[in-house]
Short mmCIF file of C-alpha atoms in Angstrom, two decimals:
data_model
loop_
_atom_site.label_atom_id
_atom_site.label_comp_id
_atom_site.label_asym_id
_atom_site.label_seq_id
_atom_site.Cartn_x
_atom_site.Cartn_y
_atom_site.Cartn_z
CA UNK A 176 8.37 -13.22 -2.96
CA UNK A 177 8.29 -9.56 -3.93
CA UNK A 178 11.04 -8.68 -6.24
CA UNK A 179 12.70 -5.29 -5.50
CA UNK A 180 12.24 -2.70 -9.12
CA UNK A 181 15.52 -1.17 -9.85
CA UNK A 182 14.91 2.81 -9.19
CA UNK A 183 14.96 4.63 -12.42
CA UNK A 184 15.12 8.07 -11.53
CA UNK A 185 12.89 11.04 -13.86
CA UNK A 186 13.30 14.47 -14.14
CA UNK A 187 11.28 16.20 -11.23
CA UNK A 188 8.60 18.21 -12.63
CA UNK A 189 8.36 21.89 -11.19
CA UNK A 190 5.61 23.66 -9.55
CA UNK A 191 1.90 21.72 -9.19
CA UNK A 192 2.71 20.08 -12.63
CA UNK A 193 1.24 16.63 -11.75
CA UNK A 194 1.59 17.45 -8.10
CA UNK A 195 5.06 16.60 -7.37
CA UNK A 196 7.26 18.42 -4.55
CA UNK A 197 9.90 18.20 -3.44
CA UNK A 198 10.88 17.42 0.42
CA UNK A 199 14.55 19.59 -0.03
CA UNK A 200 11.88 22.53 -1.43
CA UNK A 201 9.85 22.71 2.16
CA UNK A 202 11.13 24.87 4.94
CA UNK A 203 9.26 23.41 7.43
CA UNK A 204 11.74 21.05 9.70
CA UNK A 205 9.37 19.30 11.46
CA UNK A 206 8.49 17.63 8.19
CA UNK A 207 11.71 16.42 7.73
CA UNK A 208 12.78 15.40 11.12
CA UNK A 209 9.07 13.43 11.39
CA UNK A 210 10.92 11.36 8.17
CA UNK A 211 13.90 10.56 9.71
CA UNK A 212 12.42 9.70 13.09
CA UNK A 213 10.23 7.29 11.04
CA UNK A 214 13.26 5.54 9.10
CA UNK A 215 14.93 5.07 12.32
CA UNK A 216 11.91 3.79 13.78
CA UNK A 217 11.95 1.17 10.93
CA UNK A 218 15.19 -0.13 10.53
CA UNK A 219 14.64 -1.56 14.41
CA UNK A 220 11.28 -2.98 13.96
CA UNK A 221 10.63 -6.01 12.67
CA UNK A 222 6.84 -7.32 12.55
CA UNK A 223 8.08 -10.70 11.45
CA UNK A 224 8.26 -11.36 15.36
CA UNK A 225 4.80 -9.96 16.34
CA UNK A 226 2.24 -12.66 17.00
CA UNK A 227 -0.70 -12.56 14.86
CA UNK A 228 -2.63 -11.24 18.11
CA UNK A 229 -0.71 -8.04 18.28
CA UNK A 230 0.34 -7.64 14.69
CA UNK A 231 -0.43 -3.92 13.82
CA UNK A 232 -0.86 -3.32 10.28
CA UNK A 233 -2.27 -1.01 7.53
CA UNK A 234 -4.24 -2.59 4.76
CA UNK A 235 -4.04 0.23 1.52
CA UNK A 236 -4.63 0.39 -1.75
CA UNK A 237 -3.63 2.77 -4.65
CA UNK A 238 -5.54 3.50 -7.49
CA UNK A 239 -3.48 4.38 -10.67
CA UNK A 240 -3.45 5.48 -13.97
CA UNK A 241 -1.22 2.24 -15.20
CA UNK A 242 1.24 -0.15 -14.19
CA UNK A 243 4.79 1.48 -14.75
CA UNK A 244 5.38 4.83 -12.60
CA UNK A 245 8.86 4.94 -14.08
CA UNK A 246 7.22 5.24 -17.61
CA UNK A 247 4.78 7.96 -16.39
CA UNK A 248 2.12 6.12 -14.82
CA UNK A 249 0.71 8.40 -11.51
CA UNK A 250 -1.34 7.52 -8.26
CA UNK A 251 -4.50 8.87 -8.47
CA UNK A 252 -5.55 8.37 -5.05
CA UNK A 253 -4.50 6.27 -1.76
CA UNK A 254 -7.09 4.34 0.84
CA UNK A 255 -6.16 2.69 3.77
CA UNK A 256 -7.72 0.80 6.86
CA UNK A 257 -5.43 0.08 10.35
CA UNK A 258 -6.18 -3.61 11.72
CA UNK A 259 -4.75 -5.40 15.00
CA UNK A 260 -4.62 -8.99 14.68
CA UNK A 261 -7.48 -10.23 12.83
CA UNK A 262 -9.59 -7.26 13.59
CA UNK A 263 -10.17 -4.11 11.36
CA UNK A 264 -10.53 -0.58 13.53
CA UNK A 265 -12.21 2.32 12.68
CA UNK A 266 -9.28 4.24 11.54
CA UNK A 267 -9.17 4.97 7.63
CA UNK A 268 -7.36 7.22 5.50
CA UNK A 269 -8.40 7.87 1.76
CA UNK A 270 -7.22 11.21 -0.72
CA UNK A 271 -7.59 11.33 -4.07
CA UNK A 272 -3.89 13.13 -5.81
CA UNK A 273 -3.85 16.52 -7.41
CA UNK A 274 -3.05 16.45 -11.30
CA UNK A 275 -3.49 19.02 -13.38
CA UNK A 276 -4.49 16.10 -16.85
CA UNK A 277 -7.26 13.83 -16.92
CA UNK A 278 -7.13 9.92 -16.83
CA UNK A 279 -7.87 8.36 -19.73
CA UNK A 280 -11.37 7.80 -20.12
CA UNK A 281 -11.14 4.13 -19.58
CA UNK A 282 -9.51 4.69 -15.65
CA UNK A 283 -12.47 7.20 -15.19
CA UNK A 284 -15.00 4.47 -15.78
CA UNK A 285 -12.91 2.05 -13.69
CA UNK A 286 -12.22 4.57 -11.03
CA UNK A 287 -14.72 7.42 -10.93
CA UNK A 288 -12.15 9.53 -10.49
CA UNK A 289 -12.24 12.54 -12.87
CA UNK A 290 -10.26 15.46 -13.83
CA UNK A 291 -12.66 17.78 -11.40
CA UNK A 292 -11.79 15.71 -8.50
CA UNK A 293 -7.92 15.24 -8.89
CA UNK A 294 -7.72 19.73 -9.90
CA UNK A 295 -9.12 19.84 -6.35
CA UNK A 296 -7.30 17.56 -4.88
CA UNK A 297 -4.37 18.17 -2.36
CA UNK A 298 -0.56 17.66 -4.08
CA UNK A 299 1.02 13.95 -3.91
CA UNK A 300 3.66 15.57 -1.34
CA UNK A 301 0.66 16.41 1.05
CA UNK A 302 -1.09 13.29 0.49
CA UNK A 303 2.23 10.96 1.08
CA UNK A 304 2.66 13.37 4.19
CA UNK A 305 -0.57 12.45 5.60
CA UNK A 306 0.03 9.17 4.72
CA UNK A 307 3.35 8.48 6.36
CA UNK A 308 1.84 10.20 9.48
CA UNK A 309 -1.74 7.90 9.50
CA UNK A 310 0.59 4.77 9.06
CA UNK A 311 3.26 5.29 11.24
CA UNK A 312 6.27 2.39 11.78
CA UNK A 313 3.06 0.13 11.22
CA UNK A 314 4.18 -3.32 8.31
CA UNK A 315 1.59 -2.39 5.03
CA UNK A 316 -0.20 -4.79 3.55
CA UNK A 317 -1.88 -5.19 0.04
CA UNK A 318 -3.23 -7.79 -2.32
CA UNK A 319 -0.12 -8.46 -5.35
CA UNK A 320 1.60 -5.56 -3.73
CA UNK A 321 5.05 -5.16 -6.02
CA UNK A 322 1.99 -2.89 -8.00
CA UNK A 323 1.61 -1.04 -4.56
CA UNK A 324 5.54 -1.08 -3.58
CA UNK A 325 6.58 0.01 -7.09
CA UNK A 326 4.17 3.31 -6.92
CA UNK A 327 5.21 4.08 -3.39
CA UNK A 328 8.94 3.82 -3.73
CA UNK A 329 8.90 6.38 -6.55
CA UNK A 330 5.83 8.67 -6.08
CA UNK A 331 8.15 8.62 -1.96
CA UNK A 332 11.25 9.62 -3.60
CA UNK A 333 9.24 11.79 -6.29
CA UNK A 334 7.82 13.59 -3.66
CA UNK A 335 9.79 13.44 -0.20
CA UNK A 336 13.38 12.89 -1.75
CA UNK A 337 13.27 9.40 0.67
CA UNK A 338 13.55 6.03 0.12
CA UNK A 339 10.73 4.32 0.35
CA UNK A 340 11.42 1.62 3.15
CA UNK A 341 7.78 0.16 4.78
CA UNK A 342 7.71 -3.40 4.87
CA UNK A 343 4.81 -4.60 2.68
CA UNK A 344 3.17 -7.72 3.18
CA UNK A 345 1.01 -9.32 0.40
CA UNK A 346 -2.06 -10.86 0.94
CA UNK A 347 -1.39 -13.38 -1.56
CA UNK A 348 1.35 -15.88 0.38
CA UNK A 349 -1.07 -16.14 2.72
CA UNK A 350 -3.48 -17.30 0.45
CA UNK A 351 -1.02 -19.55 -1.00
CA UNK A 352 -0.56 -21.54 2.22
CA UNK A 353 -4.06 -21.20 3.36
CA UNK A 354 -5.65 -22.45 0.39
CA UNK A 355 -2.86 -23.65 -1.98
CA UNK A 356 -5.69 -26.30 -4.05
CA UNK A 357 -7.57 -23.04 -4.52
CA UNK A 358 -5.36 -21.32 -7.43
CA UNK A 359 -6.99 -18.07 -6.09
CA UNK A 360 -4.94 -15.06 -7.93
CA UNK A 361 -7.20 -11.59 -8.64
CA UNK A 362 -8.37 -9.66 -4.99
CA UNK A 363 -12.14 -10.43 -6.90
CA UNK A 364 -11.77 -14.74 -6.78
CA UNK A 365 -9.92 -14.11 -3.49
CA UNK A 366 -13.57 -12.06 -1.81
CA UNK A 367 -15.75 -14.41 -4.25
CA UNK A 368 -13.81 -17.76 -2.26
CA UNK A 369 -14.67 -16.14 1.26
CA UNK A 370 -17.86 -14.47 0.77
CA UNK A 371 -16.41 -11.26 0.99
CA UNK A 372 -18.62 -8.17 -0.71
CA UNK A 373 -16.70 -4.95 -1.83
CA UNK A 374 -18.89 -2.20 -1.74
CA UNK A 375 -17.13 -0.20 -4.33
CA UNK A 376 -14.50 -2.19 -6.63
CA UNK A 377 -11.66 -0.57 -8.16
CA UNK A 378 -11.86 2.87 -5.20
CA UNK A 379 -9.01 2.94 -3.15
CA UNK A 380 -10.51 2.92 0.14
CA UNK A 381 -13.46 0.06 -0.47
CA UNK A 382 -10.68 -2.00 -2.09
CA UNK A 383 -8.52 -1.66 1.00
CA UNK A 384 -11.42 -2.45 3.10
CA UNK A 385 -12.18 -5.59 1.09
CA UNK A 386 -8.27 -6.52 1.37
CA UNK A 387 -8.44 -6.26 5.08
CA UNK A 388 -11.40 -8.70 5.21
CA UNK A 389 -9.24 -11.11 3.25
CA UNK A 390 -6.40 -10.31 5.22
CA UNK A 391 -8.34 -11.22 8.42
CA UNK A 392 -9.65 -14.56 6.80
CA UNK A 393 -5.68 -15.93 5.95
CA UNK A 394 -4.70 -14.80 9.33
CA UNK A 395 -7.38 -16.97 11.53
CA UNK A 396 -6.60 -19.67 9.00
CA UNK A 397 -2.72 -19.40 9.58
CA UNK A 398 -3.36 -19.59 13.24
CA UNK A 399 -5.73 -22.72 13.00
CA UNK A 400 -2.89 -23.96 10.79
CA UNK A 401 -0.36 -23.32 14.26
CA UNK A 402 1.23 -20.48 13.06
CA UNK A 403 1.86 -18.00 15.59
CA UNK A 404 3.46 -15.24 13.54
CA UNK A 405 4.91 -14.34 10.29
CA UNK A 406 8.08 -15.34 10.66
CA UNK A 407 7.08 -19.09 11.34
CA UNK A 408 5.13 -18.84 7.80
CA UNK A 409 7.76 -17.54 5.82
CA UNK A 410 10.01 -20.38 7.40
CA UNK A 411 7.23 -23.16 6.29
CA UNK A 412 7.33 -21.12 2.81
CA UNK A 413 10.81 -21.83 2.34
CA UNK A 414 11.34 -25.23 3.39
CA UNK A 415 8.75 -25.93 0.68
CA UNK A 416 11.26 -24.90 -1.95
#
């Protein structure tokens, strides 16, 4: 199970300084009211009920300069793919984040992403903006996602002054139950076990696209298994403890 990170809040850094803004700083009220609308809309959903069929989800991936955004660590850019069931549509979303430094050059060579592209990129407060608005009420999903939820929760309160409060799923329980001889663990064995190519490792978007694939794989297998939703797993997940 995910375990919740204890929010550590940092001081807010002014102007385009690493591209935070802040929500209470906009004037426009649509943005804000769109928020609210959007946390109402998710403390009465609950995708645990959906059957796999009509589960709506959005498969994402962040790409980041480290591991620990409460010690300084920043996204550096966001890609995302929308599914239905075990199907992937044709509706992606992928920004790289403005910041005004470089990544080291180690996360260049992983990433391609370089200090040209982030100085002309749009500020994390647009990018989470967009992001919120491609995604919707829809449950997110990513491969060992506390990485994913940690960023997200604080580049969301960083940013937007919210709480982050998306349900993410991770790709890995499912793996766990679909093949649990398999000791499958990094998103690379995971693709390598299901003949699954990724196009472009380690970019947001192509790593998203590759999760989704996966994601469609465990779900097919959970509903040969008899599973017909993801409450019914996590109650098979728990009577195994």
């Amino acid at each position: 199970m995910i375990m919740d990170q204890v929010i550590q809040f940092i001081k807010q850094l002014s102007g385009r300084s690493d591209g935070f803004t802040s929500l209470s700083s906009q004037t426009d009220p649509e943005k804000i009211a769109y928020m609210r609308d959007l946390q109402r809309e998710l403390k009465t959903k609950d995708v645990l009920d959906s059957t796999f069929d009509e589960l709506k989800v959005v498969v994402f991936d962040l790409e980041t300069t480290g591991f620990y955004p409460y010690k300084g660590d920043r996204i550096l850019s966001i890609g995302a793919v929308k599914m239905e069931g075990d199907r992937i549509l044709e509706e992606t979303f992928y920004s790289p984040v403005y910041s005004a430094s470089a990544p080291s050059e180690e996360i260049q060579r992983l990433t391609g992403i370089t200090k040209d592209i982030l100085e002309n990129a749009a500020t994390l407060h647009d990018v989470l903006k967009e992001f919120y608005q491609f995604i919707k009420s829809d449950a997110l999903v990513a491969h060992h996602a506390n990485h994913e939820k940690q960023f997200m929760k604080h580049a969301t309160w960083m940013a937007l002054k919210k709480s982050f409060q998306h349900r993410i799923i991770d790709t890995s329980f499912l793996t766990e139950v679909a093949e649990p001889e398999s000791r499958l663990f990094t998103l690379d064995e995971c693709c390598a076990h299901y003949g699954i190519k990724i196009d472009k490792r380690h970019h947001a978007l192509h790593d998203a696209v590759a999760t989704a694939k996966l994601w469609a794989e465990c779900v097919r297998e959970m509903q040969t298994l008899g599973f017909s939703n993801l409450k019914e797993v996590y109650t098979h997940i728990a009577t195994l403890k």
